[in-house]
């Protein structure tokens, strides 16, 4: 069981390394609410919706962008490719002499000062500074610094989903996605806002939430210059300029630029009559 646990940890940290290399991008997971983005909608009839997080085709073509904090695990030092740079601080074979014992952490990165037990791990770590990516995908050509990261990436193309949820049976191609999914069942929200105390299951959600307090709005409209704290809110705003209305009423066919407006419109059909639809006046 300890071996299985180690393998799961190694894969999780391999996926986190992919985040550093730009593979794992932001996806949608159901954890936003209207308090996430309190902005002027910029249009009298438009209410900017908060970003809805969802996964493409049940969540496996894009992986949620996770914080890239260094995460170390204990493993054995091998000459083969380790799973990620975040595994590089693991144990090497027993030294043969006292001198070797004293110098087991003497392998040091001249760029950042980080120390390693194995020279091979230092070599792989240096790729984070040089940008070297010797392993490339034969299908899409994307490059990776480590073979383990390439193997994890290949699941995007093969559709392999080796990880399943013990609660609902849903399957995932990445361990980090499964761990995030499990929080839907446990309700675990380990990340809290230091300003208002609101809690989140993922650090990236907390970081986005903090923009409410800081006022940061990094996304701007190229047409009118209006700025937004979330990219999805900007995309919704742009529909004001383009006239795009992707959401349509299944009863009367009326179209809307935002799902929230469609839901509000549906009240016309069900008002005072329960589920019995009324005809609406366009």
Short mmCIF file of C-alpha atoms in Angstrom, two decimals:
data_model
loop_
_atom_site.label_atom_id
_atom_site.label_comp_id
_atom_site.label_asym_id
_atom_site.label_seq_id
_atom_site.Cartn_x
_atom_site.Cartn_y
_atom_site.Cartn_z
CA UNK A 1 0.00 0.00 0.00
CA UNK A 2 2.92 2.34 0.73
CA UNK A 3 4.16 1.74 -2.83
CA UNK A 4 0.75 2.66 -4.26
CA UNK A 5 0.65 5.77 -2.10
CA UNK A 6 4.09 6.79 -3.34
CA UNK A 7 3.06 6.26 -6.95
CA UNK A 8 -0.04 8.40 -6.49
CA UNK A 9 2.05 11.15 -4.91
CA UNK A 10 4.61 10.98 -7.69
CA UNK A 11 1.93 11.30 -10.35
CA UNK A 12 0.30 14.21 -8.55
CA UNK A 13 3.59 16.09 -8.40
CA UNK A 14 4.31 15.23 -12.02
CA UNK A 15 1.04 16.91 -12.92
CA UNK A 16 1.96 19.95 -10.85
CA UNK A 17 5.21 20.18 -12.80
CA UNK A 18 3.11 20.21 -15.98
CA UNK A 19 1.49 23.33 -14.62
CA UNK A 20 4.89 25.01 -14.58
CA UNK A 21 5.45 23.97 -18.19
CA UNK A 22 2.13 25.43 -19.35
CA UNK A 23 0.25 22.20 -20.12
CA UNK A 24 -2.38 22.26 -17.45
CA UNK A 25 -4.55 25.24 -18.12
CA UNK A 26 -7.51 26.69 -16.31
CA UNK A 27 -10.70 24.74 -16.57
CA UNK A 28 -14.07 25.10 -15.14
CA UNK A 29 -15.09 23.54 -11.85
CA UNK A 30 -18.32 24.35 -10.03
CA UNK A 31 -17.08 26.77 -7.48
CA UNK A 32 -18.06 30.34 -8.28
CA UNK A 33 -20.80 32.50 -6.96
CA UNK A 34 -22.12 35.94 -7.61
CA UNK A 35 -19.87 37.46 -4.98
CA UNK A 36 -16.79 36.51 -6.95
CA UNK A 37 -16.92 39.45 -9.29
CA UNK A 38 -18.77 42.52 -8.15
CA UNK A 39 -18.44 44.74 -11.17
CA UNK A 40 -20.48 47.32 -13.00
CA UNK A 41 -22.00 45.35 -15.86
CA UNK A 42 -21.45 48.17 -18.29
CA UNK A 43 -24.91 47.78 -19.81
CA UNK A 44 -28.31 48.59 -18.24
CA UNK A 45 -29.77 45.17 -19.06
CA UNK A 46 -26.68 43.06 -18.65
CA UNK A 47 -25.50 41.56 -15.40
CA UNK A 48 -21.98 40.25 -15.71
CA UNK A 49 -21.99 36.63 -14.61
CA UNK A 50 -19.16 35.22 -12.50
CA UNK A 51 -16.89 32.81 -14.20
CA UNK A 52 -18.38 29.33 -14.29
CA UNK A 53 -15.74 26.66 -13.98
CA UNK A 54 -16.39 23.52 -15.97
CA UNK A 55 -14.38 20.88 -17.68
CA UNK A 56 -14.29 20.29 -21.41
CA UNK A 57 -16.13 17.05 -22.14
CA UNK A 58 -16.56 16.12 -18.47
CA UNK A 59 -13.23 17.54 -17.53
CA UNK A 60 -10.32 15.84 -19.16
CA UNK A 61 -9.03 17.83 -22.13
CA UNK A 62 -8.05 20.74 -19.93
CA UNK A 63 -6.86 20.50 -16.37
CA UNK A 64 -7.45 23.08 -13.73
CA UNK A 65 -4.50 25.39 -13.32
CA UNK A 66 -3.16 24.71 -9.86
CA UNK A 67 -0.81 26.70 -7.70
CA UNK A 68 2.76 25.56 -8.33
CA UNK A 69 4.11 25.40 -4.80
CA UNK A 70 7.12 23.12 -4.41
CA UNK A 71 5.99 19.76 -3.07
CA UNK A 72 8.46 17.14 -1.93
CA UNK A 73 7.93 13.42 -1.33
CA UNK A 74 10.11 10.58 -0.12
CA UNK A 75 11.16 8.10 -2.74
CA UNK A 76 14.22 6.20 -3.90
CA UNK A 77 16.86 7.81 -6.10
CA UNK A 78 16.96 6.26 -9.55
CA UNK A 79 18.97 6.98 -12.65
CA UNK A 80 15.76 6.95 -14.69
CA UNK A 81 13.58 10.03 -15.11
CA UNK A 82 11.87 11.09 -11.87
CA UNK A 83 8.27 12.22 -12.15
CA UNK A 84 8.93 15.93 -11.66
CA UNK A 85 11.31 18.51 -10.34
CA UNK A 86 9.19 18.52 -7.22
CA UNK A 87 10.32 14.95 -6.55
CA UNK A 88 13.96 15.83 -6.78
CA UNK A 89 14.56 16.11 -3.04
CA UNK A 90 14.08 12.42 -2.38
CA UNK A 91 16.46 9.90 -0.80
CA UNK A 92 19.48 8.53 -2.61
CA UNK A 93 21.01 5.09 -2.02
CA UNK A 94 22.87 4.61 1.26
CA UNK A 95 26.30 6.28 1.08
CA UNK A 96 29.28 3.96 1.27
CA UNK A 97 31.44 6.14 3.52
CA UNK A 98 31.21 8.85 6.16
CA UNK A 99 32.45 11.42 3.66
CA UNK A 100 29.61 10.55 1.33
CA UNK A 101 27.17 10.77 4.22
CA UNK A 102 28.35 14.28 5.05
CA UNK A 103 28.16 15.43 1.45
CA UNK A 104 24.81 13.88 0.53
CA UNK A 105 23.24 17.36 0.17
CA UNK A 106 26.28 18.98 -1.44
CA UNK A 107 24.84 18.99 -4.98
CA UNK A 108 23.72 22.58 -5.33
CA UNK A 109 22.08 24.67 -8.05
CA UNK A 110 24.26 27.71 -8.79
CA UNK A 111 21.23 29.66 -10.01
CA UNK A 112 18.80 29.40 -7.09
CA UNK A 113 20.85 27.70 -4.39
CA UNK A 114 18.57 24.69 -4.07
CA UNK A 115 20.37 21.51 -2.96
CA UNK A 116 19.83 17.93 -4.11
CA UNK A 117 20.88 14.48 -3.02
CA UNK A 118 21.49 13.21 -6.56
CA UNK A 119 23.37 14.83 -9.41
CA UNK A 120 20.82 13.47 -11.88
CA UNK A 121 18.10 15.35 -10.02
CA UNK A 122 20.11 18.57 -10.22
CA UNK A 123 20.48 18.05 -13.97
CA UNK A 124 16.72 17.80 -14.37
CA UNK A 125 16.14 20.73 -12.03
CA UNK A 126 18.39 22.95 -14.16
CA UNK A 127 15.90 22.62 -16.99
CA UNK A 128 13.52 24.82 -15.01
CA UNK A 129 16.08 27.61 -15.40
CA UNK A 130 17.26 26.91 -18.95
CA UNK A 131 13.83 26.10 -20.38
CA UNK A 132 15.18 22.96 -22.01
CA UNK A 133 12.40 20.55 -23.03
CA UNK A 134 14.00 17.51 -24.65
CA UNK A 135 10.86 15.35 -24.63
CA UNK A 136 8.21 16.19 -27.24
CA UNK A 137 4.75 14.82 -28.00
CA UNK A 138 4.65 12.91 -31.28
CA UNK A 139 1.05 14.02 -31.85
CA UNK A 140 0.97 17.74 -31.10
CA UNK A 141 4.67 18.54 -30.76
CA UNK A 142 4.46 20.06 -27.28
CA UNK A 143 7.75 19.81 -25.40
CA UNK A 144 8.40 18.77 -21.81
CA UNK A 145 11.41 18.86 -19.51
CA UNK A 146 10.78 15.36 -18.18
CA UNK A 147 9.55 12.11 -19.67
CA UNK A 148 7.03 11.53 -16.88
CA UNK A 149 5.31 14.79 -17.77
CA UNK A 150 5.09 13.75 -21.41
CA UNK A 151 3.52 10.44 -20.42
CA UNK A 152 0.90 12.25 -18.37
CA UNK A 153 0.24 14.65 -21.25
CA UNK A 154 -0.37 11.77 -23.67
CA UNK A 155 -3.60 10.92 -21.86
CA UNK A 156 -5.12 14.01 -23.45
CA UNK A 157 -4.72 12.30 -26.82
CA UNK A 158 -5.45 8.70 -25.78
CA UNK A 159 -8.40 9.47 -23.53
CA UNK A 160 -7.01 7.18 -20.82
CA UNK A 161 -8.67 7.75 -17.43
CA UNK A 162 -6.98 5.49 -14.89
CA UNK A 163 -8.19 7.28 -11.75
CA UNK A 164 -11.73 6.74 -10.45
CA UNK A 165 -13.72 8.31 -7.62
CA UNK A 166 -14.55 5.81 -4.88
CA UNK A 167 -17.76 7.68 -4.11
CA UNK A 168 -19.44 8.15 -7.49
CA UNK A 169 -17.27 6.13 -9.87
CA UNK A 170 -16.43 9.04 -12.16
CA UNK A 171 -13.09 8.56 -13.88
CA UNK A 172 -10.26 11.02 -14.52
CA UNK A 173 -7.05 11.00 -16.49
CA UNK A 174 -5.11 12.98 -13.89
CA UNK A 175 -4.71 12.39 -10.17
CA UNK A 176 -4.84 16.12 -9.42
CA UNK A 177 -8.25 16.34 -11.12
CA UNK A 178 -9.55 13.42 -9.08
CA UNK A 179 -8.34 15.01 -5.85
CA UNK A 180 -10.16 18.21 -6.77
CA UNK A 181 -13.31 16.27 -7.65
CA UNK A 182 -13.29 14.44 -4.31
CA UNK A 183 -13.61 17.80 -2.57
CA UNK A 184 -17.10 18.03 -4.07
CA UNK A 185 -18.04 15.06 -1.90
CA UNK A 186 -16.11 16.03 1.23
CA UNK A 187 -16.80 19.75 1.12
CA UNK A 188 -13.18 20.38 2.06
CA UNK A 189 -12.20 24.04 1.63
CA UNK A 190 -8.70 24.43 3.05
CA UNK A 191 -7.96 27.87 1.58
CA UNK A 192 -9.42 30.90 3.37
CA UNK A 193 -9.42 34.61 2.58
CA UNK A 194 -7.42 36.56 5.16
CA UNK A 195 -9.67 39.60 4.62
CA UNK A 196 -13.22 38.25 4.80
CA UNK A 197 -12.75 34.63 5.85
CA UNK A 198 -14.47 33.10 2.82
CA UNK A 199 -13.14 29.60 2.15
CA UNK A 200 -12.27 27.84 -1.11
CA UNK A 201 -11.35 24.33 -2.14
CA UNK A 202 -8.57 25.52 -4.45
CA UNK A 203 -5.90 28.17 -4.15
CA UNK A 204 -6.61 29.51 -7.63
CA UNK A 205 -10.19 30.28 -6.59
CA UNK A 206 -8.92 32.16 -3.57
CA UNK A 207 -6.49 34.15 -5.71
CA UNK A 208 -9.31 35.15 -8.06
CA UNK A 209 -11.54 36.04 -5.10
CA UNK A 210 -8.85 38.32 -3.67
CA UNK A 211 -9.34 40.66 -6.62
CA UNK A 212 -12.59 41.74 -4.98
CA UNK A 213 -10.55 43.17 -2.12
CA UNK A 214 -7.56 44.44 -4.12
CA UNK A 215 -9.60 45.88 -6.98
CA UNK A 216 -7.29 44.26 -9.52
CA UNK A 217 -8.84 44.06 -13.00
CA UNK A 218 -6.23 42.61 -15.37
CA UNK A 219 -8.57 41.92 -18.30
CA UNK A 220 -9.56 44.83 -20.55
CA UNK A 221 -11.99 45.15 -23.47
CA UNK A 222 -10.18 46.02 -26.70
CA UNK A 223 -13.29 47.84 -27.96
CA UNK A 224 -14.23 50.15 -25.10
CA UNK A 225 -11.38 49.75 -22.64
CA UNK A 226 -13.54 48.56 -19.74
CA UNK A 227 -11.58 46.35 -17.33
CA UNK A 228 -12.61 43.17 -15.54
CA UNK A 229 -11.19 40.96 -12.82
CA UNK A 230 -12.06 37.75 -14.65
CA UNK A 231 -11.48 36.71 -18.23
CA UNK A 232 -14.88 35.04 -18.49
CA UNK A 233 -16.57 38.27 -17.41
CA UNK A 234 -14.73 40.09 -20.17
CA UNK A 235 -15.85 37.48 -22.69
CA UNK A 236 -19.45 37.95 -21.59
CA UNK A 237 -19.07 41.73 -21.82
CA UNK A 238 -17.74 41.50 -25.38
CA UNK A 239 -21.12 40.11 -26.45
CA UNK A 240 -22.51 43.59 -25.89
CA UNK A 241 -20.34 44.74 -28.79
CA UNK A 242 -20.72 41.66 -31.00
CA UNK A 243 -24.42 41.07 -30.39
CA UNK A 244 -23.81 37.36 -29.79
CA UNK A 245 -26.67 35.64 -27.94
CA UNK A 246 -25.78 31.97 -27.46
CA UNK A 247 -28.52 31.13 -24.93
CA UNK A 248 -32.04 30.53 -26.28
CA UNK A 249 -35.39 29.87 -24.62
CA UNK A 250 -36.65 26.36 -25.36
CA UNK A 251 -40.26 27.56 -25.17
CA UNK A 252 -40.40 30.76 -27.21
CA UNK A 253 -36.99 30.84 -28.88
CA UNK A 254 -35.94 34.21 -27.51
CA UNK A 255 -32.16 34.51 -27.26
CA UNK A 256 -29.90 35.97 -24.59
CA UNK A 257 -26.24 36.83 -24.22
CA UNK A 258 -26.07 35.43 -20.69
CA UNK A 259 -27.47 32.36 -18.99
CA UNK A 260 -28.57 34.45 -16.00
CA UNK A 261 -30.80 36.54 -18.25
CA UNK A 262 -32.31 33.41 -19.80
CA UNK A 263 -33.09 31.99 -16.36
CA UNK A 264 -34.73 35.25 -15.35
CA UNK A 265 -36.72 35.20 -18.59
CA UNK A 266 -37.98 31.67 -17.88
CA UNK A 267 -39.90 33.09 -14.96
CA UNK A 268 -42.26 34.65 -17.51
CA UNK A 269 -43.32 31.21 -18.64
CA UNK A 270 -43.71 29.71 -15.17
CA UNK A 271 -44.87 32.72 -13.12
CA UNK A 272 -48.00 32.04 -11.05
CA UNK A 273 -48.66 28.79 -12.89
CA UNK A 274 -46.05 26.42 -11.51
CA UNK A 275 -44.55 24.46 -14.36
CA UNK A 276 -47.27 25.37 -16.83
CA UNK A 277 -45.71 27.67 -19.43
CA UNK A 278 -47.14 31.01 -20.42
CA UNK A 279 -46.63 32.69 -23.74
CA UNK A 280 -44.35 35.70 -23.56
CA UNK A 281 -44.50 38.93 -25.44
CA UNK A 282 -41.31 39.62 -27.32
#
